[in-house]
Coordinates of C-alpha atoms in Angstrom, one line a residue:
M4 CA -83.4 47.3 25.2
K5 CA -81.5 44.4 23.2
K6 CA -82.2 44.9 19.6
L7 CA -82.6 41.7 16.6
S8 CA -80.1 41.7 14.3
G9 CA -80.5 38.2 12.7
G10 CA -79.1 37.1 10.3
I11 CA -77.1 40.3 8.2
L12 CA -76.1 40.1 3.9
V13 CA -74.1 43.2 2.5
V14 CA -75.4 44.6 -0.6
S15 CA -71.9 47.7 -1.6
L16 CA -73.8 49.7 -4.7
A17 CA -70.1 50.2 -6.5
L18 CA -71.9 52.2 -9.0
F19 CA -74.7 55.0 -9.0
S20 CA -75.8 56.9 -11.9
G21 CA -78.2 59.9 -10.3
M22 CA -82.0 58.3 -10.5
A23 CA -82.9 55.3 -12.0
I24 CA -85.3 55.4 -14.7
F25 CA -86.2 52.0 -15.3
S26 CA -87.4 50.3 -17.8
F27 CA -89.3 46.9 -17.0
P28 CA -92.3 44.8 -18.3
A29 CA -95.2 46.5 -18.0
A30 CA -96.0 42.9 -16.1
A31 CA -93.0 43.9 -13.8
V32 CA -93.7 47.4 -14.0
E33 CA -96.6 47.3 -11.8
S34 CA -95.2 44.1 -9.0
R35 CA -92.1 46.7 -8.5
N36 CA -94.8 49.7 -8.1
Q37 CA -96.9 47.4 -6.2
I38 CA -93.9 46.0 -4.0
L39 CA -92.5 49.9 -3.1
S40 CA -95.3 51.3 -2.1
D41 CA -95.7 49.3 0.7
S42 CA -91.7 47.2 1.2
V43 CA -88.5 49.1 1.0
G44 CA -87.6 46.0 -1.3
E45 CA -87.9 42.5 -2.0
V46 CA -87.0 39.2 -3.7
L47 CA -88.5 38.0 -6.0
R48 CA -87.8 34.5 -7.3
N49 CA -87.9 32.2 -10.3
N50 CA -86.7 28.3 -9.7
D51 CA -83.5 29.0 -8.8
Q52 CA -83.1 33.2 -10.0
L53 CA -83.8 35.9 -7.8
R54 CA -83.8 38.9 -9.1
L55 CA -83.7 42.6 -6.7
V56 CA -85.7 45.6 -6.4
W57 CA -85.5 48.6 -3.7
R58 CA -85.9 51.7 -3.2
D59 CA -83.6 53.5 -4.9
M60 CA -82.0 51.2 -7.1
P61 CA -79.2 52.6 -10.1
A62 CA -80.4 52.1 -13.9
S63 CA -77.0 50.6 -14.2
G64 CA -73.7 49.8 -12.6
K65 CA -71.8 47.3 -11.1
V66 CA -72.5 46.8 -7.3
I67 CA -70.7 43.8 -5.1
L68 CA -73.3 41.1 -3.1
H69 CA -72.9 40.1 0.4
W70 CA -75.1 37.1 1.1
Q71 CA -75.8 35.7 4.8
D72 CA -76.7 32.3 5.3
V73 CA -79.6 32.5 8.3
A74 CA -78.6 29.8 10.3
S75 CA -74.0 29.9 10.3
G76 CA -73.9 33.1 9.6
R77 CA -71.5 32.9 7.7
I78 CA -71.4 35.6 4.4
S79 CA -70.0 35.4 0.9
P80 CA -69.2 38.4 -1.3
L81 CA -70.4 38.2 -5.4
E82 CA -70.5 41.3 -7.5
E83 CA -73.9 41.5 -10.7
D84 CA -74.1 44.4 -12.8
V85 CA -77.5 45.8 -12.3
V86 CA -79.0 46.3 -16.4
A87 CA -82.1 48.4 -17.1
G88 CA -82.8 48.8 -13.6
E89 CA -82.6 45.2 -12.8
L90 CA -80.5 43.3 -10.8
K91 CA -80.6 39.0 -11.8
L92 CA -78.7 36.2 -10.6
E93 CA -78.1 33.2 -9.5
D94 CA -79.7 32.1 -6.4
P95 CA -75.8 32.4 -4.1
N96 CA -77.7 30.0 -1.3
P97 CA -80.6 27.1 -2.5
G98 CA -82.9 25.4 0.1
R99 CA -81.6 27.2 2.7
R100 CA -82.7 31.6 4.5
T101 CA -80.7 34.3 2.6
L102 CA -80.7 38.2 3.9
F103 CA -79.2 40.2 1.3
L104 CA -78.2 43.9 2.8
I105 CA -77.8 46.8 0.9
E106 CA -75.1 49.9 1.9
R107 CA -77.0 53.0 0.7
P108 CA -74.9 56.2 -0.8
N109 CA -75.6 59.1 1.3
S110 CA -76.6 57.2 4.3
E111 CA -75.3 55.1 7.4
K112 CA -78.4 53.0 7.7
P113 CA -77.9 49.9 5.6
L114 CA -81.0 48.5 3.4
T115 CA -82.4 44.8 3.9
I116 CA -84.5 43.1 1.8
S117 CA -85.4 38.7 1.2
E118 CA -87.7 36.5 -0.4
R119 CA -91.5 37.7 0.8
K120 CA -92.8 34.0 0.1
L121 CA -89.9 31.2 0.7
P122 CA -89.5 27.6 -1.1
A123 CA -90.4 25.6 1.3
G124 CA -91.7 23.1 -0.5
G125 CA -94.9 21.6 0.4
M126 CA -96.1 24.7 1.8
D127 CA -97.6 27.3 -0.4
N128 CA -98.2 30.4 1.3
L129 CA -94.9 30.7 4.1
R130 CA -94.6 34.1 3.8
D131 CA -91.3 37.1 5.5
S132 CA -94.1 39.7 7.2
G133 CA -90.6 41.9 7.3
G134 CA -90.1 44.9 4.8
Y135 CA -93.4 47.2 5.2
L136 CA -92.6 50.5 5.8
T137 CA -93.9 51.7 9.1
K138 CA -96.3 55.1 9.7
D139 CA -93.4 56.7 10.7
G140 CA -90.7 55.9 8.3
R141 CA -89.6 52.1 9.8
S142 CA -89.9 48.9 8.2
V143 CA -90.6 45.9 9.6
K144 CA -86.8 44.0 10.0
W145 CA -86.6 40.9 7.4
G146 CA -86.3 37.3 8.8
F147 CA -87.8 37.3 12.5
L148 CA -91.8 37.4 11.9
Y149 CA -93.5 34.8 9.4
R150 CA -97.2 33.8 8.5
G151 CA -97.7 30.4 7.4
D152 CA -100.0 27.7 6.3
T153 CA -99.9 24.4 7.5
P154 CA -96.8 22.9 7.6
H155 CA -97.9 19.1 7.9
K156 CA -97.9 18.3 4.5
V157 CA -94.1 20.1 4.1
N158 CA -91.9 18.0 2.4
S159 CA -88.1 16.6 2.7
D160 CA -86.8 20.3 1.0
G161 CA -89.2 21.9 3.0
Y162 CA -88.4 20.5 5.2
R163 CA -84.1 21.4 5.4
Y164 CA -85.4 24.7 4.1
L165 CA -87.1 25.6 7.9
S166 CA -84.6 24.0 10.0
T167 CA -82.5 27.3 8.5
M168 CA -84.8 30.0 9.7
N169 CA -83.7 30.3 12.9
L170 CA -87.3 29.3 14.0
G171 CA -87.6 29.5 18.5
Y172 CA -91.2 29.5 18.1
V173 CA -94.1 27.9 15.8
F174 CA -97.7 28.7 17.2
D175 CA -100.4 26.4 15.8
L176 CA -103.7 28.6 15.7
R177 CA -105.7 25.5 14.4
N178 CA -108.7 23.5 16.7
D179 CA -107.5 20.1 18.3
A180 CA -108.9 18.3 15.6
E181 CA -107.6 20.1 13.3
I182 CA -104.5 18.9 14.9
A183 CA -105.1 15.8 15.9
K184 CA -106.0 15.0 12.0
K185 CA -103.0 17.0 10.6
P186 CA -100.5 17.3 13.5
D187 CA -97.5 19.7 12.7
P188 CA -94.1 18.1 12.4
A189 CA -91.3 18.6 15.0
F190 CA -89.2 21.3 14.3
G191 CA -85.4 20.4 16.1
N192 CA -85.3 22.8 19.4
V193 CA -88.5 24.4 17.8
N194 CA -90.7 25.0 20.6
W195 CA -94.2 24.7 19.2
I196 CA -97.0 26.2 21.2
H197 CA -101.0 25.1 20.5
T198 CA -102.4 29.2 20.6
Q199 CA -106.6 28.3 19.5
I200 CA -107.5 31.1 17.7
P201 CA -111.6 30.7 17.1
D202 CA -113.4 30.7 13.7
L203 CA -116.9 29.2 13.9
P204 CA -119.4 32.6 15.2
P205 CA -122.5 30.8 16.6
Q206 CA -124.8 32.6 13.9
F207 CA -122.5 29.8 12.1
K208 CA -122.5 26.9 14.5
D209 CA -124.5 24.8 11.1
V210 CA -121.7 25.0 9.4
S211 CA -119.4 22.5 8.5
W212 CA -116.0 21.7 6.5
E213 CA -116.0 17.4 6.5
T214 CA -118.1 16.5 3.6
N215 CA -118.2 18.2 0.1
E216 CA -121.7 17.5 0.2
A217 CA -121.8 19.9 3.7
I218 CA -120.4 22.1 2.0
Y219 CA -122.4 22.4 -1.4
H220 CA -125.1 23.1 0.9
F221 CA -123.4 26.2 2.7
V222 CA -121.5 27.7 0.0
K223 CA -124.8 27.8 -2.3
T224 CA -126.6 29.6 0.5
P225 CA -126.3 33.7 0.4
R226 CA -124.2 33.3 3.7
A227 CA -121.3 32.0 2.4
E228 CA -121.3 35.8 1.2
Q229 CA -121.3 37.1 4.5
F230 CA -119.0 33.8 6.1
Y231 CA -115.7 35.5 6.6
P232 CA -116.2 39.2 7.0
E233 CA -118.5 38.0 10.7
T234 CA -115.9 35.4 11.4
N235 CA -113.0 37.4 11.4
R236 CA -115.2 40.0 13.2
F237 CA -115.5 37.5 15.8
M238 CA -112.1 36.6 16.3
V239 CA -110.7 39.5 17.5
W240 CA -113.0 40.0 21.0
Q241 CA -112.5 36.5 21.4
P242 CA -111.2 35.3 24.9
E243 CA -108.9 32.7 23.4
T244 CA -107.7 35.6 21.1
L245 CA -106.9 37.2 23.5
R246 CA -104.8 35.3 25.3
S247 CA -103.4 33.6 22.2
L248 CA -102.5 37.0 21.1
K249 CA -100.1 37.4 24.4
T250 CA -98.7 34.8 24.4
I251 CA -97.2 35.8 20.8
F252 CA -96.4 38.9 21.9
D253 CA -95.0 37.5 25.1
K254 CA -92.1 35.3 22.9
A255 CA -91.9 37.7 20.6
L256 CA -90.7 40.7 23.5
T257 CA -88.2 37.8 25.3
D258 CA -86.6 35.9 22.6
D259 CA -83.9 36.8 19.9
R260 CA -85.4 33.9 17.6
A261 CA -88.3 34.2 14.4
M262 CA -92.0 32.4 14.6
I263 CA -93.7 31.3 12.5
W264 CA -97.5 31.5 12.9
H265 CA -99.9 29.5 10.9
C266 CA -103.1 28.2 10.7
A267 CA -104.8 25.7 8.2
G268 CA -104.4 27.7 4.8
G269 CA -102.7 30.9 5.9
K270 CA -105.2 33.2 5.3
D271 CA -107.1 33.1 8.0
R272 CA -106.8 32.9 11.7
T273 CA -103.1 33.1 10.4
G274 CA -103.9 37.5 8.4
V275 CA -106.6 38.7 12.3
V276 CA -102.7 37.5 14.3
S277 CA -100.5 38.8 10.4
A278 CA -103.0 41.7 10.8
V279 CA -102.7 43.0 14.8
F280 CA -99.0 42.7 14.9
L281 CA -98.4 44.6 12.5
S282 CA -100.7 46.9 12.7
A283 CA -99.1 47.3 16.8
L284 CA -95.9 47.6 14.4
G285 CA -97.5 51.4 12.8
V286 CA -97.7 49.2 9.4
P287 CA -100.8 51.2 7.6
D288 CA -103.8 49.3 7.6
D289 CA -103.7 50.2 3.6
T290 CA -100.3 47.7 4.0
I291 CA -101.9 44.6 5.1
I292 CA -104.1 43.8 3.4
R293 CA -102.2 44.0 0.7
D294 CA -100.1 41.9 3.0
Y295 CA -103.3 39.7 3.5
I296 CA -104.9 39.4 -0.9
L297 CA -100.9 38.2 -1.1
T298 CA -102.4 34.7 -0.7
N299 CA -104.6 35.0 -3.7
D300 CA -101.6 35.1 -5.1
Y301 CA -99.2 32.5 -3.2
R302 CA -101.6 29.8 -3.8
K303 CA -102.9 30.4 -7.1
A304 CA -102.2 26.2 -8.4
F305 CA -103.8 25.1 -5.2
D306 CA -106.5 27.1 -5.4
Q307 CA -107.6 26.0 -9.5
R308 CA -107.3 22.1 -7.9
E309 CA -109.3 23.3 -5.1
L310 CA -112.2 24.9 -7.5
A311 CA -111.9 22.6 -10.4
E312 CA -112.7 19.1 -7.7
M313 CA -115.2 21.2 -6.1
S314 CA -116.9 22.7 -9.3
K315 CA -117.1 18.8 -10.3
A316 CA -118.6 17.9 -6.9
F317 CA -121.3 20.8 -7.3
N318 CA -122.3 19.4 -10.7
G319 CA -121.5 22.6 -11.7
D320 CA -123.5 25.0 -9.5
K321 CA -122.8 28.5 -10.3
Q322 CA -124.8 30.5 -7.0
A323 CA -122.4 26.8 -5.2
I324 CA -118.8 28.1 -7.4
K325 CA -119.8 31.4 -6.0
G326 CA -119.9 30.8 -3.0
F327 CA -117.3 28.7 -2.8
L328 CA -115.1 32.0 -3.9
A329 CA -116.4 33.6 -1.1
I330 CA -114.7 30.9 0.9
Q331 CA -111.1 30.5 -0.8
Q332 CA -110.4 33.9 -1.7
A333 CA -108.9 36.5 0.7
R334 CA -110.7 39.4 -0.5
P335 CA -109.3 42.9 0.9
E336 CA -113.3 43.8 3.2
F337 CA -112.1 40.5 4.8
I338 CA -110.0 41.8 6.9
R339 CA -110.9 45.6 7.2
A340 CA -114.1 43.8 8.4
A341 CA -111.1 42.5 12.0
L342 CA -109.2 45.8 11.3
D343 CA -113.3 47.7 11.8
E344 CA -113.8 45.5 14.8
I345 CA -111.2 46.3 16.4
R346 CA -111.2 50.0 16.3
L347 CA -115.6 49.8 16.7
R348 CA -115.2 48.2 20.6
Y349 CA -111.6 49.5 21.0
G350 CA -111.1 53.1 19.6
S351 CA -107.3 52.1 18.2
V352 CA -105.5 48.7 17.8
D353 CA -103.1 50.4 20.6
N354 CA -106.7 50.3 22.8
Y355 CA -106.8 46.7 21.8
L356 CA -103.3 45.8 22.7
T357 CA -103.6 48.1 26.4
R358 CA -107.5 47.1 27.3
A359 CA -108.0 43.2 25.3
V360 CA -104.9 41.7 25.2
G361 CA -103.0 43.0 28.1
L362 CA -100.1 44.7 26.6
T363 CA -98.5 47.9 28.5
Q364 CA -97.4 50.8 26.2
E365 CA -94.0 50.5 27.6
E366 CA -94.5 47.1 25.8
I367 CA -95.9 48.3 22.7
F368 CA -92.3 50.9 21.5
S369 CA -90.4 47.5 22.3
L370 CA -91.8 46.0 19.9
R371 CA -91.6 49.0 17.6
D372 CA -88.1 48.8 19.0
R373 CA -87.2 45.1 18.7
Y374 CA -88.8 44.3 14.8
T375 CA -88.3 47.4 13.0
E376 CA -85.6 49.5 11.9

């Protein structure tokens, strides 16, 4: 089986000081601990400054960083200091997708880390699904599996960034009407594939998002609170969903290039596909749920603007605002509903993949071999 290699960066630790004792500010400690509860590590961005966090990170000492540009494969070294448990550096490769790999003492296996939220201008919720720990102690490879909001609003800088990601496929989960209004841009030789995920259960067939008035009439009712739990349950067993998942998995099994799947906001249709894919790789439910609710962090500025606009349109109606938040937010119970529905109907995710989606058990093992390390 051919394994994926992708763009690789090397970080050689020049000095370890035994067990690391970290002295982050409280918010940074919480952020770091949450990252490392789910992931092998991550690169965090503040404009052009990067902060690298990984398991068994030294408290201090010099490190030699080798970063690699994913598109070209170009590798260049840097030497940096870990100070008080933090490694900060200016982005050595601004505007382009970059991965880092850490050479660890007493281990022949290097550690790869990268940015989860990608700085593609115009997109609010584009992120890498890599780095997550699996139940068997492996981790999902960085740089291959991306989830996002619709790229129709990507700006010129974002377009250039997307062109550096070694993309092979963009899977558009939206319906025909959404695509007609806001079509994806073309990305060079990237294959665009329409893989619709239906997201309107029969009991909500009267719901419309076309006007503020229509939205108001829906969100002021208690039904709004149940919309996404019911919708996510509905999505997992629809024939269109099963065909779309099969298409995505088939490409993932036969092509070494990266892929993006997206809907409009990158939350629920995208979230269901991501949940199924990560679960197929052995990622625990709790991690999948935390990945799902990252949408609240990554779309925070956009969501605040949208909420202010809708609150004005609703004339401050508190019940309508409460209902709108139930539509806008990513809540744990929403994606939990999809995972529960899979197990209720099929017993396990593996059964779902074999009996409903149409994969073989050998293909599931192959996915884990290709996309975890």
